[in-house]
Amino acid sequence: MFRTRRRGRAVVAGVCLVLGLGLIGGAVAGSWIAEDHEDSAARGFAAAVPVWHSVPVDTLFPPVVQGAGDGPGGADRTWTRIAVAPDGGCADAFDPLLWKVLADAGCRRLLRATYTDATQSYVTTVGLLFTKADPAGMSALATRFRTQHLAERPDLMPRPYAARNTPAAGFGDDQRATWTISVRTDAPVVVYAVSGWADGRSVDTPQPAADAVRAGATTAQAQSGLGDEARGLSGQIAQRLRRTVGSAATNATKRPS
């Protein structure tokens, strides 16, 4: 009996030792994975900083953008670029109240382009605001937008970029119909889009794109698909930005130190 108990205790001790080593190994491996993830995120964020001047405009704002399933009811969309604004600062590019919200993140550079749909019925300006904020600053800005619902406020709509002799020639502040704003936390960038009708009609009650694309929405923006224009095009440009930054981060790790 005594020997049996000793053997039992030895087995239990061995099992505990194996489990303990497994837990320690798992914790160490988890720590390494977390560190690798953090390093990768930091490299990606850093790689995004110079994108505004190191990447051709046709890469960020292609002449033609295909949006598979981005239209009403999952229809495909095609947008054609009709104007590119000169890259510059943020002076006069945003309404004062919106710029007051964004100012804490700073303005490194602002890139904008305006597109029209295949029928030239709608015009959409999409913008990439490259900020001066670090990851903590972008996270704080994203949290503020989310918790205070700032992306849904009509008094915080981005301004459009109109260009002469294009379907967007009459696309001014009064023609803004719907919009979307996304604060990135993986890059120092705010992505936005604002849409309106190409015929220059004014809009008394703008509606956030998120509301215009909801099932059952009956506003003019919803029924015309304008919400899909803003959301779909900004989403496509954001995807291109992510791919561009990812490639830049990968190339940076391959360069000899």
PDB file of C-alpha atoms in Angstrom:
ATOM      1  CA  MET A   1       0.000   0.000   0.000  1.00  0.00           C
ATOM      2  CA  PHE A   2       2.797   2.379   0.956  1.00  0.00           C
ATOM      3  CA  ARG A   3       4.629   1.753  -2.332  1.00  0.00           C
ATOM      4  CA  THR A   4       1.438   2.262  -4.306  1.00  0.00           C
ATOM      5  CA  ARG A   5       0.880   5.635  -2.704  1.00  0.00           C
ATOM      6  CA  ARG A   6       4.464   6.659  -3.467  1.00  0.00           C
ATOM      7  CA  ARG A   7       4.045   5.660  -7.080  1.00  0.00           C
ATOM      8  CA  GLY A   8       0.759   7.600  -7.247  1.00  0.00           C
ATOM      9  CA  ARG A   9       2.378  10.705  -5.808  1.00  0.00           C
ATOM     10  CA  ALA A  10       5.224  10.434  -8.297  1.00  0.00           C
ATOM     11  CA  VAL A  11       2.793  10.223 -11.197  1.00  0.00           C
ATOM     12  CA  VAL A  12       0.874  13.259  -9.940  1.00  0.00           C
ATOM     13  CA  ALA A  13       4.091  15.189  -9.470  1.00  0.00           C
ATOM     14  CA  GLY A  14       5.203  14.304 -12.993  1.00  0.00           C
ATOM     15  CA  VAL A  15       1.893  15.400 -14.462  1.00  0.00           C
ATOM     16  CA  CYS A  16       2.072  18.686 -12.552  1.00  0.00           C
ATOM     17  CA  LEU A  17       5.601  19.239 -13.781  1.00  0.00           C
ATOM     18  CA  VAL A  18       4.562  18.664 -17.401  1.00  0.00           C
ATOM     19  CA  LEU A  19       1.543  20.932 -17.044  1.00  0.00           C
ATOM     20  CA  GLY A  20       3.644  23.590 -15.374  1.00  0.00           C
ATOM     21  CA  LEU A  21       6.244  23.504 -18.119  1.00  0.00           C
ATOM     22  CA  GLY A  22       3.467  23.611 -20.704  1.00  0.00           C
ATOM     23  CA  LEU A  23       1.886  26.661 -19.098  1.00  0.00           C
ATOM     24  CA  ILE A  24       5.244  28.420 -18.852  1.00  0.00           C
ATOM     25  CA  GLY A  25       6.060  27.560 -22.450  1.00  0.00           C
ATOM     26  CA  GLY A  26       2.655  28.740 -23.574  1.00  0.00           C
ATOM     27  CA  ALA A  27       3.046  32.000 -21.692  1.00  0.00           C
ATOM     28  CA  VAL A  28       6.466  32.597 -23.224  1.00  0.00           C
ATOM     29  CA  ALA A  29       5.204  31.756 -26.717  1.00  0.00           C
ATOM     30  CA  GLY A  30       2.205  34.016 -26.192  1.00  0.00           C
ATOM     31  CA  SER A  31       4.511  36.811 -25.110  1.00  0.00           C
ATOM     32  CA  TRP A  32       6.631  36.352 -28.230  1.00  0.00           C
ATOM     33  CA  ILE A  33       3.542  36.373 -30.452  1.00  0.00           C
ATOM     34  CA  ALA A  34       2.242  39.528 -28.762  1.00  0.00           C
ATOM     35  CA  GLU A  35       5.610  41.220 -29.179  1.00  0.00           C
ATOM     36  CA  ASP A  36       5.774  40.212 -32.843  1.00  0.00           C
ATOM     37  CA  HIS A  37       2.264  41.573 -33.372  1.00  0.00           C
ATOM     38  CA  GLU A  38       3.164  44.845 -31.666  1.00  0.00           C
ATOM     39  CA  ASP A  39       6.349  45.148 -33.716  1.00  0.00           C
ATOM     40  CA  SER A  40       4.424  44.461 -36.904  1.00  0.00           C
ATOM     41  CA  ALA A  41       1.772  47.047 -36.014  1.00  0.00           C
ATOM     42  CA  ALA A  42       4.454  49.622 -35.196  1.00  0.00           C
ATOM     43  CA  ARG A  43       6.223  48.965 -38.508  1.00  0.00           C
ATOM     44  CA  GLY A  44       2.942  49.322 -40.384  1.00  0.00           C
ATOM     45  CA  PHE A  45       2.102  52.582 -38.652  1.00  0.00           C
ATOM     46  CA  ALA A  46       5.564  54.003 -39.344  1.00  0.00           C
ATOM     47  CA  ALA A  47       5.420  52.870 -42.972  1.00  0.00           C
ATOM     48  CA  ALA A  48       2.215  54.855 -43.494  1.00  0.00           C
ATOM     49  CA  VAL A  49       3.766  58.195 -42.536  1.00  0.00           C
ATOM     50  CA  PRO A  50       5.618  58.909 -45.820  1.00  0.00           C
ATOM     51  CA  VAL A  51       2.999  57.360 -48.116  1.00  0.00           C
ATOM     52  CA  TRP A  52       1.510  60.716 -49.069  1.00  0.00           C
ATOM     53  CA  HIS A  53       4.665  61.732 -50.952  1.00  0.00           C
ATOM     54  CA  SER A  54       6.307  58.374 -51.742  1.00  0.00           C
ATOM     55  CA  VAL A  55       3.379  56.670 -53.501  1.00  0.00           C
ATOM     56  CA  PRO A  56       2.032  57.765 -56.928  1.00  0.00           C
ATOM     57  CA  VAL A  57      -1.387  59.364 -56.883  1.00  0.00           C
ATOM     58  CA  ASP A  58      -2.706  56.694 -59.260  1.00  0.00           C
ATOM     59  CA  THR A  59      -1.963  54.091 -56.596  1.00  0.00           C
ATOM     60  CA  LEU A  60      -3.944  55.832 -53.866  1.00  0.00           C
ATOM     61  CA  PHE A  61      -6.595  57.342 -56.162  1.00  0.00           C
ATOM     62  CA  PRO A  62      -6.758  55.181 -59.309  1.00  0.00           C
ATOM     63  CA  PRO A  63      -8.312  56.638 -62.470  1.00  0.00           C
ATOM     64  CA  VAL A  64     -10.991  53.931 -62.266  1.00  0.00           C
ATOM     65  CA  VAL A  65     -12.183  52.186 -59.103  1.00  0.00           C
ATOM     66  CA  GLN A  66     -14.213  48.989 -59.253  1.00  0.00           C
ATOM     67  CA  GLY A  67     -16.561  48.314 -56.358  1.00  0.00           C
ATOM     68  CA  ALA A  68     -17.803  44.740 -56.478  1.00  0.00           C
ATOM     69  CA  GLY A  69     -21.025  44.595 -54.493  1.00  0.00           C
ATOM     70  CA  ASP A  70     -20.687  48.188 -53.262  1.00  0.00           C
ATOM     71  CA  GLY A  71     -23.929  49.437 -54.776  1.00  0.00           C
ATOM     72  CA  PRO A  72     -27.529  49.200 -53.549  1.00  0.00           C
ATOM     73  CA  GLY A  73     -28.602  45.610 -53.089  1.00  0.00           C
ATOM     74  CA  GLY A  74     -25.047  44.387 -53.627  1.00  0.00           C
ATOM     75  CA  ALA A  75     -24.806  45.742 -57.165  1.00  0.00           C
ATOM     76  CA  ASP A  76     -21.373  46.391 -58.624  1.00  0.00           C
ATOM     77  CA  ARG A  77     -20.168  49.972 -58.968  1.00  0.00           C
ATOM     78  CA  THR A  78     -17.589  51.721 -61.131  1.00  0.00           C
ATOM     79  CA  TRP A  79     -16.197  55.145 -60.293  1.00  0.00           C
ATOM     80  CA  THR A  80     -14.137  57.334 -62.602  1.00  0.00           C
ATOM     81  CA  ARG A  81     -11.772  59.961 -61.259  1.00  0.00           C
ATOM     82  CA  ILE A  82     -12.531  63.407 -62.622  1.00  0.00           C
ATOM     83  CA  ALA A  83     -10.306  65.626 -60.482  1.00  0.00           C
ATOM     84  CA  VAL A  84      -7.328  65.444 -58.145  1.00  0.00           C
ATOM     85  CA  ALA A  85      -6.674  68.283 -55.740  1.00  0.00           C
ATOM     86  CA  PRO A  86      -3.100  69.474 -55.289  1.00  0.00           C
ATOM     87  CA  ASP A  87      -1.760  67.946 -52.090  1.00  0.00           C
ATOM     88  CA  GLY A  88      -1.539  70.529 -49.363  1.00  0.00           C
ATOM     89  CA  GLY A  89      -2.471  71.489 -45.859  1.00  0.00           C
ATOM     90  CA  CYS A  90      -5.862  71.500 -44.222  1.00  0.00           C
ATOM     91  CA  ALA A  91      -6.575  75.230 -44.360  1.00  0.00           C
ATOM     92  CA  ASP A  92     -10.094  75.755 -45.711  1.00  0.00           C
ATOM     93  CA  ALA A  93     -10.429  72.040 -46.515  1.00  0.00           C
ATOM     94  CA  PHE A  94     -12.723  71.398 -43.552  1.00  0.00           C
ATOM     95  CA  ASP A  95     -15.522  73.288 -41.884  1.00  0.00           C
ATOM     96  CA  PRO A  96     -14.137  75.072 -38.796  1.00  0.00           C
ATOM     97  CA  LEU A  97     -15.950  72.815 -36.327  1.00  0.00           C
ATOM     98  CA  LEU A  98     -14.696  69.613 -37.953  1.00  0.00           C
ATOM     99  CA  TRP A  99     -11.167  70.958 -38.107  1.00  0.00           C
ATOM    100  CA  LYS A 100     -11.405  71.830 -34.416  1.00  0.00           C
ATOM    101  CA  VAL A 101     -12.077  68.138 -33.718  1.00  0.00           C
ATOM    102  CA  LEU A 102      -9.256  66.943 -35.989  1.00  0.00           C
ATOM    103  CA  ALA A 103      -6.716  69.585 -34.982  1.00  0.00           C
ATOM    104  CA  ASP A 104      -5.356  67.615 -32.021  1.00  0.00           C
ATOM    105  CA  ALA A 105      -4.100  64.990 -34.460  1.00  0.00           C
ATOM    106  CA  GLY A 106      -2.489  67.641 -36.641  1.00  0.00           C
ATOM    107  CA  CYS A 107      -2.294  67.887 -40.414  1.00  0.00           C
ATOM    108  CA  ARG A 108       0.784  66.490 -42.120  1.00  0.00           C
ATOM    109  CA  ARG A 109      -0.812  66.462 -45.578  1.00  0.00           C
ATOM    110  CA  LEU A 110      -4.225  66.225 -47.184  1.00  0.00           C
ATOM    111  CA  LEU A 111      -4.872  64.300 -50.392  1.00  0.00           C
ATOM    112  CA  ARG A 112      -8.222  64.507 -52.189  1.00  0.00           C
ATOM    113  CA  ALA A 113      -9.820  63.309 -55.396  1.00  0.00           C
ATOM    114  CA  THR A 114     -13.325  63.541 -56.807  1.00  0.00           C
ATOM    115  CA  TYR A 115     -15.049  60.722 -58.680  1.00  0.00           C
ATOM    116  CA  THR A 116     -18.287  60.245 -60.558  1.00  0.00           C
ATOM    117  CA  ASP A 117     -20.302  57.087 -61.097  1.00  0.00           C
ATOM    118  CA  ALA A 118     -20.752  55.345 -64.445  1.00  0.00           C
ATOM    119  CA  THR A 119     -23.888  57.372 -65.241  1.00  0.00           C
ATOM    120  CA  GLN A 120     -22.364  60.664 -64.047  1.00  0.00           C
ATOM    121  CA  SER A 121     -25.396  61.123 -61.799  1.00  0.00           C
ATOM    122  CA  TYR A 122     -23.401  61.428 -58.570  1.00  0.00           C
ATOM    123  CA  VAL A 123     -20.122  62.959 -57.497  1.00  0.00           C
ATOM    124  CA  THR A 124     -18.010  61.934 -54.525  1.00  0.00           C
ATOM    125  CA  THR A 125     -14.927  63.482 -53.009  1.00  0.00           C
ATOM    126  CA  VAL A 126     -12.732  61.062 -51.102  1.00  0.00           C
ATOM    127  CA  GLY A 127      -9.938  62.323 -48.865  1.00  0.00           C
ATOM    128  CA  LEU A 128      -6.919  60.999 -46.985  1.00  0.00           C
ATOM    129  CA  LEU A 129      -5.844  63.222 -44.119  1.00  0.00           C
ATOM    130  CA  PHE A 130      -2.346  62.227 -43.027  1.00  0.00           C
ATOM    131  CA  THR A 131      -2.054  63.382 -39.440  1.00  0.00           C
ATOM    132  CA  LYS A 132       0.936  64.037 -37.166  1.00  0.00           C
ATOM    133  CA  ALA A 133      -0.436  61.814 -34.404  1.00  0.00           C
ATOM    134  CA  ASP A 134       1.237  58.739 -32.948  1.00  0.00           C
ATOM    135  CA  PRO A 135      -0.664  55.462 -32.406  1.00  0.00           C
ATOM    136  CA  ALA A 136      -1.959  56.631 -29.023  1.00  0.00           C
ATOM    137  CA  GLY A 137      -3.190  59.868 -30.560  1.00  0.00           C
ATOM    138  CA  MET A 138      -5.018  58.085 -33.363  1.00  0.00           C
ATOM    139  CA  SER A 139      -6.595  55.676 -30.887  1.00  0.00           C
ATOM    140  CA  ALA A 140      -7.771  58.604 -28.766  1.00  0.00           C
ATOM    141  CA  LEU A 141      -9.267  60.330 -31.818  1.00  0.00           C
ATOM    142  CA  ALA A 142     -10.995  57.128 -32.947  1.00  0.00           C
ATOM    143  CA  THR A 143     -12.426  56.624 -29.469  1.00  0.00           C
ATOM    144  CA  ARG A 144     -13.745  60.169 -29.406  1.00  0.00           C
ATOM    145  CA  PHE A 145     -15.423  59.749 -32.793  1.00  0.00           C
ATOM    146  CA  ARG A 146     -16.976  56.459 -31.687  1.00  0.00           C
ATOM    147  CA  THR A 147     -18.180  57.419 -28.219  1.00  0.00           C
ATOM    148  CA  GLN A 148     -19.430  60.884 -29.187  1.00  0.00           C
ATOM    149  CA  HIS A 149     -20.915  59.734 -32.532  1.00  0.00           C
ATOM    150  CA  LEU A 150     -19.047  62.524 -34.312  1.00  0.00           C
ATOM    151  CA  ALA A 151     -19.159  60.813 -37.704  1.00  0.00           C
ATOM    152  CA  GLU A 152     -22.942  61.122 -37.642  1.00  0.00           C
ATOM    153  CA  ARG A 153     -23.168  64.878 -37.075  1.00  0.00           C
ATOM    154  CA  PRO A 154     -24.120  66.997 -40.104  1.00  0.00           C
ATOM    155  CA  ASP A 155     -22.167  69.930 -38.690  1.00  0.00           C
ATOM    156  CA  LEU A 156     -19.013  67.810 -38.975  1.00  0.00           C
ATOM    157  CA  MET A 157     -19.297  66.938 -42.670  1.00  0.00           C
ATOM    158  CA  PRO A 158     -16.145  67.107 -44.784  1.00  0.00           C
ATOM    159  CA  ARG A 159     -16.033  69.594 -47.628  1.00  0.00           C
ATOM    160  CA  PRO A 160     -16.098  68.446 -51.271  1.00  0.00           C
ATOM    161  CA  TYR A 161     -13.490  69.215 -53.897  1.00  0.00           C
ATOM    162  CA  ALA A 162     -15.069  70.762 -56.981  1.00  0.00           C
ATOM    163  CA  ALA A 163     -13.198  71.214 -60.255  1.00  0.00           C
ATOM    164  CA  ARG A 164     -14.099  73.369 -63.238  1.00  0.00           C
ATOM    165  CA  ASN A 165     -15.282  71.757 -66.453  1.00  0.00           C
ATOM    166  CA  THR A 166     -16.126  68.485 -64.724  1.00  0.00           C
ATOM    167  CA  PRO A 167     -19.400  66.948 -63.501  1.00  0.00           C
ATOM    168  CA  ALA A 168     -18.330  68.144 -60.043  1.00  0.00           C
ATOM    169  CA  ALA A 169     -18.108  71.811 -61.032  1.00  0.00           C
ATOM    170  CA  GLY A 170     -21.176  72.639 -58.945  1.00  0.00           C
ATOM    171  CA  PHE A 171     -20.320  70.368 -56.016  1.00  0.00           C
ATOM    172  CA  GLY A 172     -20.160  72.865 -53.164  1.00  0.00           C
ATOM    173  CA  ASP A 173     -20.959  72.871 -49.471  1.00  0.00           C
ATOM    174  CA  ASP A 174     -24.704  73.195 -50.079  1.00  0.00           C
ATOM    175  CA  GLN A 175     -24.660  70.144 -52.353  1.00  0.00           C
ATOM    176  CA  ARG A 176     -23.328  67.762 -49.710  1.00  0.00           C
ATOM    177  CA  ALA A 177     -25.896  64.982 -49.315  1.00  0.00           C
ATOM    178  CA  THR A 178     -24.177  62.166 -47.433  1.00  0.00           C
ATOM    179  CA  TRP A 179     -20.769  61.408 -45.972  1.00  0.00           C
ATOM    180  CA  THR A 180     -18.599  59.011 -44.028  1.00  0.00           C
ATOM    181  CA  ILE A 181     -15.505  59.484 -41.850  1.00  0.00           C
ATOM    182  CA  SER A 182     -13.196  56.726 -40.628  1.00  0.00           C
ATOM    183  CA  VAL A 183     -10.342  57.334 -38.189  1.00  0.00           C
ATOM    184  CA  ARG A 184      -7.668  54.706 -38.742  1.00  0.00           C
ATOM    185  CA  THR A 185      -5.735  53.319 -35.796  1.00  0.00           C
ATOM    186  CA  ASP A 186      -3.315  51.225 -37.879  1.00  0.00           C
ATOM    187  CA  ALA A 187      -2.051  54.340 -39.674  1.00  0.00           C
ATOM    188  CA  PRO A 188      -1.969  58.093 -39.004  1.00  0.00           C
ATOM    189  CA  VAL A 189      -4.769  58.653 -41.508  1.00  0.00           C
ATOM    190  CA  VAL A 190      -8.380  59.794 -41.498  1.00  0.00           C
ATOM    191  CA  VAL A 191     -10.319  58.505 -44.513  1.00  0.00           C
ATOM    192  CA  TYR A 192     -13.483  60.307 -45.543  1.00  0.00           C
ATOM    193  CA  ALA A 193     -15.900  60.690 -48.420  1.00  0.00           C
ATOM    194  CA  VAL A 194     -18.740  63.094 -49.185  1.00  0.00           C
ATOM    195  CA  SER A 195     -21.279  62.608 -51.978  1.00  0.00           C
ATOM    196  CA  GLY A 196     -23.883  64.659 -53.798  1.00  0.00           C
ATOM    197  CA  TRP A 197     -25.881  64.833 -57.024  1.00  0.00           C
ATOM    198  CA  ALA A 198     -23.994  65.855 -60.143  1.00  0.00           C
ATOM    199  CA  ASP A 199     -26.752  68.255 -61.220  1.00  0.00           C
ATOM    200  CA  GLY A 200     -25.800  70.680 -58.466  1.00  0.00           C
ATOM    201  CA  ARG A 201     -29.002  70.451 -56.469  1.00  0.00           C
ATOM    202  CA  SER A 202     -28.793  71.720 -52.906  1.00  0.00           C
ATOM    203  CA  VAL A 203     -29.581  69.461 -49.957  1.00  0.00           C
ATOM    204  CA  ASP A 204     -31.472  70.707 -46.918  1.00  0.00           C
ATOM    205  CA  THR A 205     -31.034  67.609 -44.761  1.00  0.00           C
ATOM    206  CA  PRO A 206     -27.784  65.685 -45.260  1.00  0.00           C
ATOM    207  CA  GLN A 207     -27.708  62.132 -43.955  1.00  0.00           C
ATOM    208  CA  PRO A 208     -24.764  60.001 -42.763  1.00  0.00           C
ATOM    209  CA  ALA A 209     -23.970  57.213 -45.202  1.00  0.00           C
ATOM    210  CA  ALA A 210     -24.341  54.643 -42.414  1.00  0.00           C
ATOM    211  CA  ASP A 211     -27.989  55.681 -42.017  1.00  0.00           C
ATOM    212  CA  ALA A 212     -28.648  55.986 -45.754  1.00  0.00           C
ATOM    213  CA  VAL A 213     -27.654  52.369 -46.427  1.00  0.00           C
ATOM    214  CA  ARG A 214     -29.768  50.857 -43.653  1.00  0.00           C
ATOM    215  CA  ALA A 215     -32.566  48.532 -44.693  1.00  0.00           C
ATOM    216  CA  GLY A 216     -35.882  50.355 -44.828  1.00  0.00           C
ATOM    217  CA  ALA A 217     -34.367  53.851 -45.159  1.00  0.00           C
ATOM    218  CA  THR A 218     -36.613  56.051 -47.305  1.00  0.00           C
ATOM    219  CA  THR A 219     -34.666  59.298 -47.664  1.00  0.00           C
ATOM    220  CA  ALA A 220     -33.590  60.574 -51.066  1.00  0.00           C
ATOM    221  CA  GLN A 221     -30.020  59.603 -50.229  1.00  0.00           C
ATOM    222  CA  ALA A 222     -31.115  56.074 -49.436  1.00  0.00           C
ATOM    223  CA  GLN A 223     -33.381  55.567 -52.421  1.00  0.00           C
ATOM    224  CA  SER A 224     -30.866  57.003 -54.879  1.00  0.00           C
ATOM    225  CA  GLY A 225     -27.971  54.982 -53.522  1.00  0.00           C
ATOM    226  CA  LEU A 226     -25.899  58.010 -52.553  1.00  0.00           C
ATOM    227  CA  GLY A 227     -25.063  56.443 -49.204  1.00  0.00           C
ATOM    228  CA  ASP A 228     -23.574  53.490 -51.055  1.00  0.00           C
ATOM    229  CA  GLU A 229     -21.512  55.888 -53.173  1.00  0.00           C
ATOM    230  CA  ALA A 230     -19.819  57.475 -50.163  1.00  0.00           C
ATOM    231  CA  ARG A 231     -19.401  54.281 -48.184  1.00  0.00           C
ATOM    232  CA  GLY A 232     -18.330  52.114 -51.119  1.00  0.00           C
ATOM    233  CA  LEU A 233     -15.760  54.487 -52.582  1.00  0.00           C
ATOM    234  CA  SER A 234     -14.204  55.376 -49.227  1.00  0.00           C
ATOM    235  CA  GLY A 235     -14.009  51.675 -48.412  1.00  0.00           C
ATOM    236  CA  GLN A 236     -12.216  50.910 -51.673  1.00  0.00           C
ATOM    237  CA  ILE A 237      -9.702  53.724 -51.148  1.00  0.00           C
ATOM    238  CA  ALA A 238      -9.126  52.588 -47.557  1.00  0.00           C
ATOM    239  CA  GLN A 239      -8.398  49.053 -48.792  1.00  0.00           C
ATOM    240  CA  ARG A 240      -5.854  50.385 -51.282  1.00  0.00           C
ATOM    241  CA  LEU A 241      -4.216  52.383 -48.515  1.00  0.00           C
ATOM    242  CA  ARG A 242      -3.955  49.279 -46.304  1.00  0.00           C
ATOM    243  CA  ARG A 243      -2.391  47.253 -49.105  1.00  0.00           C
ATOM    244  CA  THR A 244       0.050  50.041 -49.927  1.00  0.00           C
ATOM    245  CA  VAL A 245       1.099  50.453 -46.310  1.00  0.00           C
ATOM    246  CA  GLY A 246       1.399  46.693 -45.886  1.00  0.00           C
ATOM    247  CA  SER A 247       3.719  46.460 -48.880  1.00  0.00           C
ATOM    248  CA  ALA A 248       5.796  49.380 -47.614  1.00  0.00           C
ATOM    249  CA  ALA A 249       6.130  47.784 -44.173  1.00  0.00           C
ATOM    250  CA  THR A 250       7.147  44.445 -45.697  1.00  0.00           C
ATOM    251  CA  ASN A 251       9.763  46.090 -47.895  1.00  0.00           C
ATOM    252  CA  ALA A 252      11.118  48.008 -44.915  1.00  0.00           C
ATOM    253  CA  THR A 253      11.760  44.779 -43.004  1.00  0.00           C
ATOM    254  CA  LYS A 254      13.626  43.317 -45.985  1.00  0.00           C
ATOM    255  CA  ARG A 255      16.066  46.219 -46.285  1.00  0.00           C
ATOM    256  CA  PRO A 256      19.454  45.567 -44.681  1.00  0.00           C
ATOM    257  CA  SER A 257      20.004  47.616 -41.534  1.00  0.00           C
TER     258      SER A 257
END
